[in-house]
mmCIF file of C-alpha atoms in Angstrom:
data_model
loop_
_atom_site.group_PDB
_atom_site.id
_atom_site.type_symbol
_atom_site.label_atom_id
_atom_site.label_comp_id
_atom_site.label_asym_id
_atom_site.label_seq_id
_atom_site.Cartn_x
_atom_site.Cartn_y
_atom_site.Cartn_z
ATOM 1 C CA MET A 25 13.853 6.739 -2.272
ATOM 2 C CA PHE A 26 10.749 8.391 -0.993
ATOM 3 C CA ALA A 27 11.102 11.494 1.551
ATOM 4 C CA GLY A 28 7.796 12.143 2.233
ATOM 5 C CA LYS A 29 6.918 15.086 0.041
ATOM 6 C CA THR A 30 4.207 15.761 -2.847
ATOM 7 C CA VAL A 31 2.933 18.276 -5.054
ATOM 8 C CA SER A 32 -0.531 19.229 -6.832
ATOM 9 C CA TYR A 33 -1.177 17.654 -9.670
ATOM 10 C CA LYS A 34 -2.229 21.386 -10.284
ATOM 11 C CA GLY A 35 1.364 21.780 -10.638
ATOM 12 C CA ILE A 36 1.927 18.318 -12.678
ATOM 13 C CA LEU A 37 -0.537 19.947 -15.189
ATOM 14 C CA ASP A 38 1.264 23.291 -15.444
ATOM 15 C CA LYS A 39 4.402 20.998 -16.354
ATOM 16 C CA VAL A 40 3.031 19.327 -19.551
ATOM 17 C CA ILE A 41 1.358 22.798 -20.463
ATOM 18 C CA ARG A 42 4.892 24.604 -20.328
ATOM 19 C CA ASP A 43 7.081 21.846 -21.217
ATOM 20 C CA PHE A 44 4.940 20.480 -24.315
ATOM 21 C CA GLY A 45 3.260 23.485 -25.574
ATOM 22 C CA PHE A 46 -0.041 21.351 -26.919
ATOM 23 C CA ASN A 47 -2.382 23.382 -28.558
ATOM 24 C CA TYR A 48 -5.388 20.984 -26.091
ATOM 25 C CA ASP A 49 -7.250 22.871 -23.163
ATOM 26 C CA ILE A 50 -6.621 20.115 -20.827
ATOM 27 C CA HIS A 51 -9.584 19.841 -18.032
ATOM 28 C CA GLU A 52 -9.369 19.425 -14.973
ATOM 29 C CA GLU A 53 -11.341 16.259 -14.375
ATOM 30 C CA GLU A 54 -8.692 14.394 -17.088
ATOM 31 C CA GLY A 55 -6.108 16.213 -15.652
ATOM 32 C CA LEU A 56 -7.138 14.327 -12.618
ATOM 33 C CA GLU A 57 -7.592 10.739 -13.654
ATOM 34 C CA TRP A 58 -5.136 10.569 -15.419
ATOM 35 C CA LEU A 59 -2.530 11.188 -12.900
ATOM 36 C CA ALA A 60 -5.147 8.710 -10.527
ATOM 37 C CA GLU A 61 -4.531 6.721 -13.287
ATOM 38 C CA PHE A 62 -0.617 7.508 -13.417
ATOM 39 C CA MET A 63 0.203 7.337 -9.518
ATOM 40 C CA ALA A 64 -2.382 3.624 -9.584
ATOM 41 C CA HIS A 65 -0.282 2.251 -12.761
ATOM 42 C CA THR A 66 3.405 2.664 -10.556
ATOM 43 C CA ASN A 67 1.674 0.477 -7.566
ATOM 44 C CA VAL A 68 4.449 1.591 -5.284
ATOM 45 C CA PRO A 69 4.405 1.123 -1.573
ATOM 46 C CA MET A 70 6.667 3.604 -0.427
ATOM 47 C CA THR A 71 4.661 6.191 -2.136
ATOM 48 C CA LEU A 72 0.927 4.866 -1.526
ATOM 49 C CA ALA A 73 -0.725 6.793 1.344
ATOM 50 C CA ASN A 74 -1.167 4.016 5.106
ATOM 51 C CA ASN A 75 -4.744 4.875 6.064
ATOM 52 C CA ILE A 76 -6.855 2.952 8.202
ATOM 53 C CA ALA A 77 -10.399 2.717 7.819
ATOM 54 C CA TYR A 78 -12.349 0.781 10.540
ATOM 55 C CA ILE A 79 -15.399 -0.871 8.496
ATOM 56 C CA LYS A 80 -18.591 -2.451 10.372
ATOM 57 C CA ILE A 81 -19.665 -5.473 9.629
ATOM 58 C CA CYS A 82 -23.529 -6.483 9.700
ATOM 59 C CA ASP A 83 -24.687 -9.605 7.895
ATOM 60 C CA GLY A 84 -20.532 -10.988 7.149
ATOM 61 C CA GLN A 85 -20.185 -8.025 5.295
ATOM 62 C CA GLY A 86 -18.993 -4.684 5.739
ATOM 63 C CA GLU A 87 -19.184 -2.000 2.679
ATOM 64 C CA LEU A 88 -14.213 -1.109 1.684
ATOM 65 C CA PRO A 89 -13.161 2.437 1.949
ATOM 66 C CA PHE A 90 -13.097 4.544 -1.370
ATOM 67 C CA ASP A 91 -9.758 4.905 -1.697
ATOM 68 C CA LEU A 92 -8.820 1.264 -1.395
ATOM 69 C CA HIS A 93 -5.563 0.497 -3.980
ATOM 70 C CA LYS A 94 -3.651 -2.111 -2.228
ATOM 71 C CA ILE A 95 -5.252 -3.875 1.539
ATOM 72 C CA GLY A 96 -2.398 -4.808 4.059
ATOM 73 C CA GLN A 97 -3.622 -6.213 6.922
ATOM 74 C CA VAL A 98 -6.710 -6.647 8.962
ATOM 75 C CA SER A 99 -7.870 -7.050 12.172
ATOM 76 C CA LEU A 100 -10.692 -7.991 14.439
ATOM 77 C CA LEU A 101 -11.870 -5.202 15.834
ATOM 78 C CA THR A 102 -13.159 -5.878 20.015
ATOM 79 C CA GLY A 103 -14.661 -3.934 22.885
ATOM 80 C CA VAL A 104 -16.401 -1.282 20.487
ATOM 81 C CA ASN A 105 -19.723 -0.677 19.504
ATOM 82 C CA ASN A 106 -19.164 2.036 17.116
ATOM 83 C CA CYS A 107 -16.808 3.402 14.644
ATOM 84 C CA GLU A 108 -16.618 6.604 16.458
ATOM 85 C CA GLU A 109 -14.959 5.101 19.798
ATOM 86 C CA ALA A 110 -12.495 2.457 17.466
ATOM 87 C CA GLU A 111 -11.252 6.581 16.018
ATOM 88 C CA CYS A 112 -10.572 6.999 19.782
ATOM 89 C CA GLY A 113 -8.286 3.657 20.466
ATOM 90 C CA ASN A 114 -11.003 2.016 21.980
ATOM 91 C CA GLY A 115 -10.688 -1.533 22.502
ATOM 92 C CA ARG A 116 -9.057 -4.623 21.560
ATOM 93 C CA MET A 117 -7.691 -5.954 18.027
ATOM 94 C CA PHE A 118 -7.053 -9.824 16.718
ATOM 95 C CA PRO A 119 -5.393 -10.404 13.202
ATOM 96 C CA MET A 120 -6.785 -12.159 10.443
ATOM 97 C CA ARG A 121 -6.231 -14.201 7.760
ATOM 98 C CA TRP A 122 -7.108 -14.323 4.001
ATOM 99 C CA ALA A 123 -9.825 -17.304 4.000
ATOM 100 C CA THR A 124 -8.389 -19.666 1.864
ATOM 101 C CA ASP A 125 -11.652 -22.130 2.132
ATOM 102 C CA TYR A 126 -14.658 -22.023 -1.665
ATOM 103 C CA PHE A 127 -17.445 -21.322 1.625
ATOM 104 C CA HIS A 128 -16.629 -18.545 2.470
ATOM 105 C CA LYS A 129 -19.562 -16.367 1.664
ATOM 106 C CA ARG A 130 -21.822 -18.908 2.573
ATOM 107 C CA TYR A 131 -20.831 -18.656 6.358
ATOM 108 C CA HIS A 132 -24.078 -16.487 7.706
ATOM 109 C CA VAL A 133 -26.595 -18.380 4.801
ATOM 110 C CA ASP A 134 -26.240 -21.832 5.425
ATOM 111 C CA ARG A 135 -27.360 -23.220 9.382
ATOM 112 C CA ARG A 136 -24.149 -25.769 8.739
ATOM 113 C CA ASP A 137 -21.283 -24.602 10.901
ATOM 114 C CA TYR A 138 -18.238 -23.250 8.390
ATOM 115 C CA THR A 139 -16.023 -21.811 11.660
ATOM 116 C CA SER A 140 -16.325 -25.426 14.121
ATOM 117 C CA SER A 141 -12.740 -25.279 13.999
ATOM 118 C CA SER A 142 -11.145 -21.312 11.911
ATOM 119 C CA ALA A 143 -9.868 -18.775 13.043
ATOM 120 C CA GLN A 144 -11.029 -15.652 11.894
ATOM 121 C CA THR A 145 -10.337 -14.601 8.278
ATOM 122 C CA TYR A 146 -12.293 -11.945 5.216
ATOM 123 C CA THR A 147 -11.880 -12.467 1.847
ATOM 124 C CA VAL A 148 -12.752 -9.171 -0.934
ATOM 125 C CA GLU A 149 -15.169 -8.423 -3.463
ATOM 126 C CA GLY A 150 -17.134 -6.482 -5.337
ATOM 127 C CA ASN A 151 -16.659 -2.950 -2.847
ATOM 128 C CA PHE A 152 -17.124 -5.343 0.099
ATOM 129 C CA ILE A 153 -15.356 -7.020 2.940
ATOM 130 C CA PHE A 154 -16.701 -10.403 3.668
ATOM 131 C CA THR A 155 -15.769 -11.708 7.176
ATOM 132 C CA SER A 156 -16.421 -14.975 9.061
ATOM 133 C CA PHE A 157 -17.944 -13.503 12.276
ATOM 134 C CA ASP A 158 -21.796 -12.367 11.330
ATOM 135 C CA LYS A 159 -21.788 -8.845 13.602
ATOM 136 C CA GLY A 160 -18.383 -6.618 15.128
ATOM 137 C CA PHE A 161 -16.163 -4.645 13.440
ATOM 138 C CA VAL A 162 -12.881 -4.629 11.788
ATOM 139 C CA ALA A 163 -9.380 -2.496 11.780
ATOM 140 C CA MET A 164 -8.032 -2.024 7.799
ATOM 141 C CA SER A 165 -4.485 -0.864 7.417
ATOM 142 C CA TYR A 166 -4.528 -0.483 3.495
ATOM 143 C CA ASN A 167 -2.249 1.423 0.999
ATOM 144 C CA ALA A 168 -4.006 4.187 -1.103
ATOM 145 C CA ILE A 169 -3.162 6.959 -4.195
ATOM 146 C CA PRO A 170 -2.213 10.015 -1.902
ATOM 147 C CA THR A 171 -4.094 13.455 -2.166
ATOM 148 C CA ASP A 172 -4.284 16.410 -0.891
ATOM 149 C CA LYS A 173 -7.066 19.002 1.357
ATOM 150 C CA ASP A 174 -9.367 18.277 -1.062
ATOM 151 C CA GLY A 175 -8.688 15.468 -2.310
ATOM 152 C CA TYR A 176 -7.011 15.635 -5.551
ATOM 153 C CA PRO A 177 -3.883 13.494 -6.320
ATOM 154 C CA THR A 178 -0.562 14.256 -5.684
ATOM 155 C CA VAL A 179 2.809 12.544 -6.793
ATOM 156 C CA PRO A 180 5.594 12.105 -4.430
ATOM 157 C CA ALA A 181 8.331 15.665 -5.467
ATOM 158 C CA GLU A 182 11.196 13.886 -6.309
ATOM 159 C CA GLN A 183 12.179 15.087 -9.828
ATOM 160 C CA GLN A 184 11.691 11.824 -11.674
ATOM 161 C CA TRP A 185 7.872 11.358 -10.783
ATOM 162 C CA LEU A 186 7.748 15.004 -11.503
ATOM 163 C CA GLU A 187 8.746 13.701 -15.438
ATOM 164 C CA ALA A 188 7.363 10.417 -15.006
ATOM 165 C CA ALA A 189 3.944 11.819 -13.937
ATOM 166 C CA SER A 190 3.978 15.280 -16.247
ATOM 167 C CA HIS A 191 5.464 12.577 -19.229
ATOM 168 C CA TYR A 192 2.408 9.812 -18.368
ATOM 169 C CA ILE A 193 -0.679 12.787 -19.637
ATOM 170 C CA ALA A 194 1.610 14.374 -22.333
ATOM 171 C CA LEU A 195 1.283 10.902 -23.688
ATOM 172 C CA LYS A 196 -2.336 10.968 -23.521
ATOM 173 C CA ILE A 197 -3.080 13.952 -24.994
ATOM 174 C CA ALA A 198 -0.394 13.048 -27.960
ATOM 175 C CA LYS A 199 -2.298 10.647 -28.422
ATOM 176 C CA LYS A 200 -5.273 12.291 -28.851
ATOM 177 C CA LEU A 201 -4.309 14.282 -31.328
ATOM 178 C CA TRP A 202 -2.313 11.862 -33.211
ATOM 179 C CA MET A 203 -5.242 9.735 -33.825
ATOM 180 C CA GLN A 204 -6.838 13.253 -34.818
ATOM 181 C CA GLY A 205 -4.715 14.108 -37.060
ATOM 182 C CA HIS A 206 -3.091 17.037 -35.986
ATOM 183 C CA LEU A 207 0.394 15.520 -34.758
ATOM 184 C CA ARG A 208 3.280 13.387 -35.894
ATOM 185 C CA PRO A 209 3.982 9.704 -35.232
ATOM 186 C CA ASP A 210 7.513 9.901 -35.237
ATOM 187 C CA VAL A 211 7.010 12.920 -31.971
ATOM 188 C CA TYR A 212 4.523 10.420 -30.712
ATOM 189 C CA GLN A 213 6.655 7.878 -30.127
ATOM 190 C CA VAL A 214 9.496 10.000 -29.373
ATOM 191 C CA ILE A 215 6.642 10.798 -26.289
ATOM 192 C CA GLU A 216 5.972 7.870 -25.558
ATOM 193 C CA ARG A 217 10.033 6.752 -25.228
ATOM 194 C CA ASP A 218 10.442 9.094 -23.038
ATOM 195 C CA ARG A 219 7.679 7.960 -20.705
ATOM 196 C CA ASP A 220 8.958 5.016 -20.879
ATOM 197 C CA TRP A 221 12.087 5.674 -19.385
ATOM 198 C CA TYR A 222 11.094 8.551 -17.333
ATOM 199 C CA PHE A 223 8.557 6.041 -15.537
ATOM 200 C CA ALA A 224 11.299 3.016 -14.885
ATOM 201 C CA GLN A 225 13.223 5.574 -13.831
ATOM 202 C CA ALA A 226 10.376 7.000 -10.949
ATOM 203 C CA VAL A 227 9.324 3.404 -9.834
ATOM 204 C CA SER A 228 12.964 2.079 -9.844
ATOM 205 C CA HIS A 229 14.559 5.468 -8.030
ATOM 206 C CA ALA A 230 11.461 4.634 -4.828
ATOM 207 C CA LYS A 231 12.710 0.926 -4.429
ATOM 208 C CA GLN A 232 15.898 2.602 -2.893
ATOM 209 C CA TRP A 233 16.262 2.396 0.901
ATOM 210 C CA ASN A 234 15.167 6.090 2.326
ATOM 211 C CA GLY A 235 18.677 6.019 4.253
ATOM 212 C CA VAL A 236 20.235 3.749 5.817
ATOM 213 C CA ASP A 237 17.245 3.952 8.819
ATOM 214 C CA GLU A 238 15.051 1.883 6.488
ATOM 215 C CA ALA A 239 18.243 -0.290 5.555
ATOM 216 C CA GLU A 240 19.104 -1.117 9.317
ATOM 217 C CA SER A 241 15.602 -1.725 10.273
ATOM 218 C CA MET A 242 14.987 -4.637 6.794
ATOM 219 C CA GLN A 243 18.519 -6.069 6.907
ATOM 220 C CA ASN A 244 17.032 -6.723 11.289
ATOM 221 C CA ALA A 245 13.687 -7.799 9.705
ATOM 222 C CA THR A 246 15.731 -10.820 7.844
ATOM 223 C CA LEU A 247 19.289 -11.731 8.793
ATOM 224 C CA ARG A 248 18.043 -14.484 11.780
ATOM 225 C CA THR A 249 19.141 -17.631 13.638
ATOM 226 C CA ILE A 250 15.629 -18.696 13.578
ATOM 227 C CA PRO A 251 12.861 -17.085 11.435
ATOM 228 C CA ASP A 252 9.775 -15.900 13.999
ATOM 229 C CA VAL A 253 6.509 -17.582 12.347
ATOM 230 C CA GLN A 254 4.253 -15.803 14.636
ATOM 231 C CA ALA A 255 5.767 -12.363 13.526
ATOM 232 C CA HIS A 256 1.924 -12.154 12.252
ATOM 233 C CA ALA A 257 0.096 -12.139 15.776
ATOM 234 C CA SER A 258 1.867 -9.212 17.014
ATOM 235 C CA PHE A 259 0.768 -7.404 13.496
ATOM 236 C CA PHE A 260 4.613 -7.483 12.616
ATOM 237 C CA ALA A 261 5.603 -5.358 15.771
ATOM 238 C CA ASN A 262 9.469 -4.847 16.829
ATOM 239 C CA MET A 263 10.771 -6.456 13.348
ATOM 240 C CA GLN A 264 12.929 -4.507 12.829
ATOM 241 C CA LEU A 265 15.130 -5.408 16.489
ATOM 242 C CA PRO A 266 17.913 -6.662 15.974
ATOM 243 C CA GLU A 267 17.610 -10.802 17.732
ATOM 244 C CA LYS A 268 19.366 -10.828 20.098
ATOM 245 C CA ARG A 269 22.136 -13.757 20.420
ATOM 246 C CA ASN A 270 24.058 -15.469 23.799
ATOM 247 C CA PHE A 271 26.553 -18.054 23.023
ATOM 248 C CA ARG A 272 28.238 -20.394 24.716
ATOM 249 C CA PRO A 273 31.927 -20.025 26.322
ATOM 250 C CA ILE A 274 34.990 -21.196 25.449
ATOM 251 C CA SER A 275 35.980 -23.500 26.822
ATOM 252 C CA GLY A 276 37.320 -23.537 30.561
ATOM 253 C CA ALA A 277 35.173 -19.570 29.952
ATOM 254 C CA ARG A 278 34.092 -18.882 34.334
ATOM 255 C CA SER A 279 31.312 -17.979 32.584
ATOM 256 C CA ASN A 280 27.855 -19.348 33.072
ATOM 257 C CA THR A 281 25.855 -18.178 29.523
ATOM 258 C CA ASN A 282 24.047 -20.172 27.749
ATOM 259 C CA ILE A 283 22.566 -20.518 23.982
ATOM 260 C CA SER A 284 19.027 -18.275 24.189
ATOM 261 C CA ILE A 285 18.544 -16.499 21.396
ATOM 262 C CA VAL A 286 15.341 -14.179 21.581
ATOM 263 C CA SER A 287 12.681 -13.067 18.992
ATOM 264 C CA ALA A 288 12.542 -9.691 18.448
ATOM 265 C CA ASN A 289 8.531 -10.136 19.358
ATOM 266 C CA THR A 290 9.580 -11.596 23.126
ATOM 267 C CA GLN A 291 13.116 -9.580 23.652
ATOM 268 C CA GLY A 292 11.281 -6.227 24.540
ATOM 269 C CA SER A 293 12.285 -3.404 24.472
ATOM 270 C CA ASN A 294 15.045 -2.001 21.513
ATOM 271 C CA PRO A 295 18.442 -3.121 23.149
ATOM 272 C CA ALA A 296 19.728 -0.122 21.407
ATOM 273 C CA THR A 297 17.653 2.608 24.629
ATOM 274 C CA SER A 298 17.649 0.090 27.100
#
């Protein structure tokens, strides 16, 4: 479970100094890099920042966000002339799919028509996104390593994460000292063992439901009589709403109700509030 609160990297470095007492001066640069490595290794979506980037496409490619860790979804953005208009909420978005053809990067090099019967698609490679259309804009929803106002990485404030992050950095320091002959092998092994323990504990803790509200949404998205195969077209909106079921009445009853199973994308407002 991740409640959304985070702590600065400075708090983690202070905890390492306080808990382990290494005869080692931690430079801020290496501490920041180690902490960013730790967050990247966890790869837990709940603990990553959910960002939106608006990318200008030229000649079928656009530059990826500098803090990209994992792509969530990408959409074609029409009706805007620049990224500033996109930031202001103008335009219309259409979901894109991941390209499955091997000639995707040749769309704007050859004169042959590769896209006459395909929808808009994209791939990523070498810090760029490659789209099936030549010019325009896309909106990308993605996960990033969370940072503070100064751009420094932060970690969740739960105790499991504080212990895991501090032990990860402590192991980095211990490895340096051990390789230089300044730390006994058995001490290094204890730190490595504890690092593995707290790392697994933190990741497992983050996978727990964030309260009954998230559990209810996941239940409604999963328990369906008819799977919603068109959810991608609406960016998976309203998947948290329960499926509405109207069953045929008991034989002999006066009601004229017919069977009607409505998907989350077509049932309108939340039945709990209507």
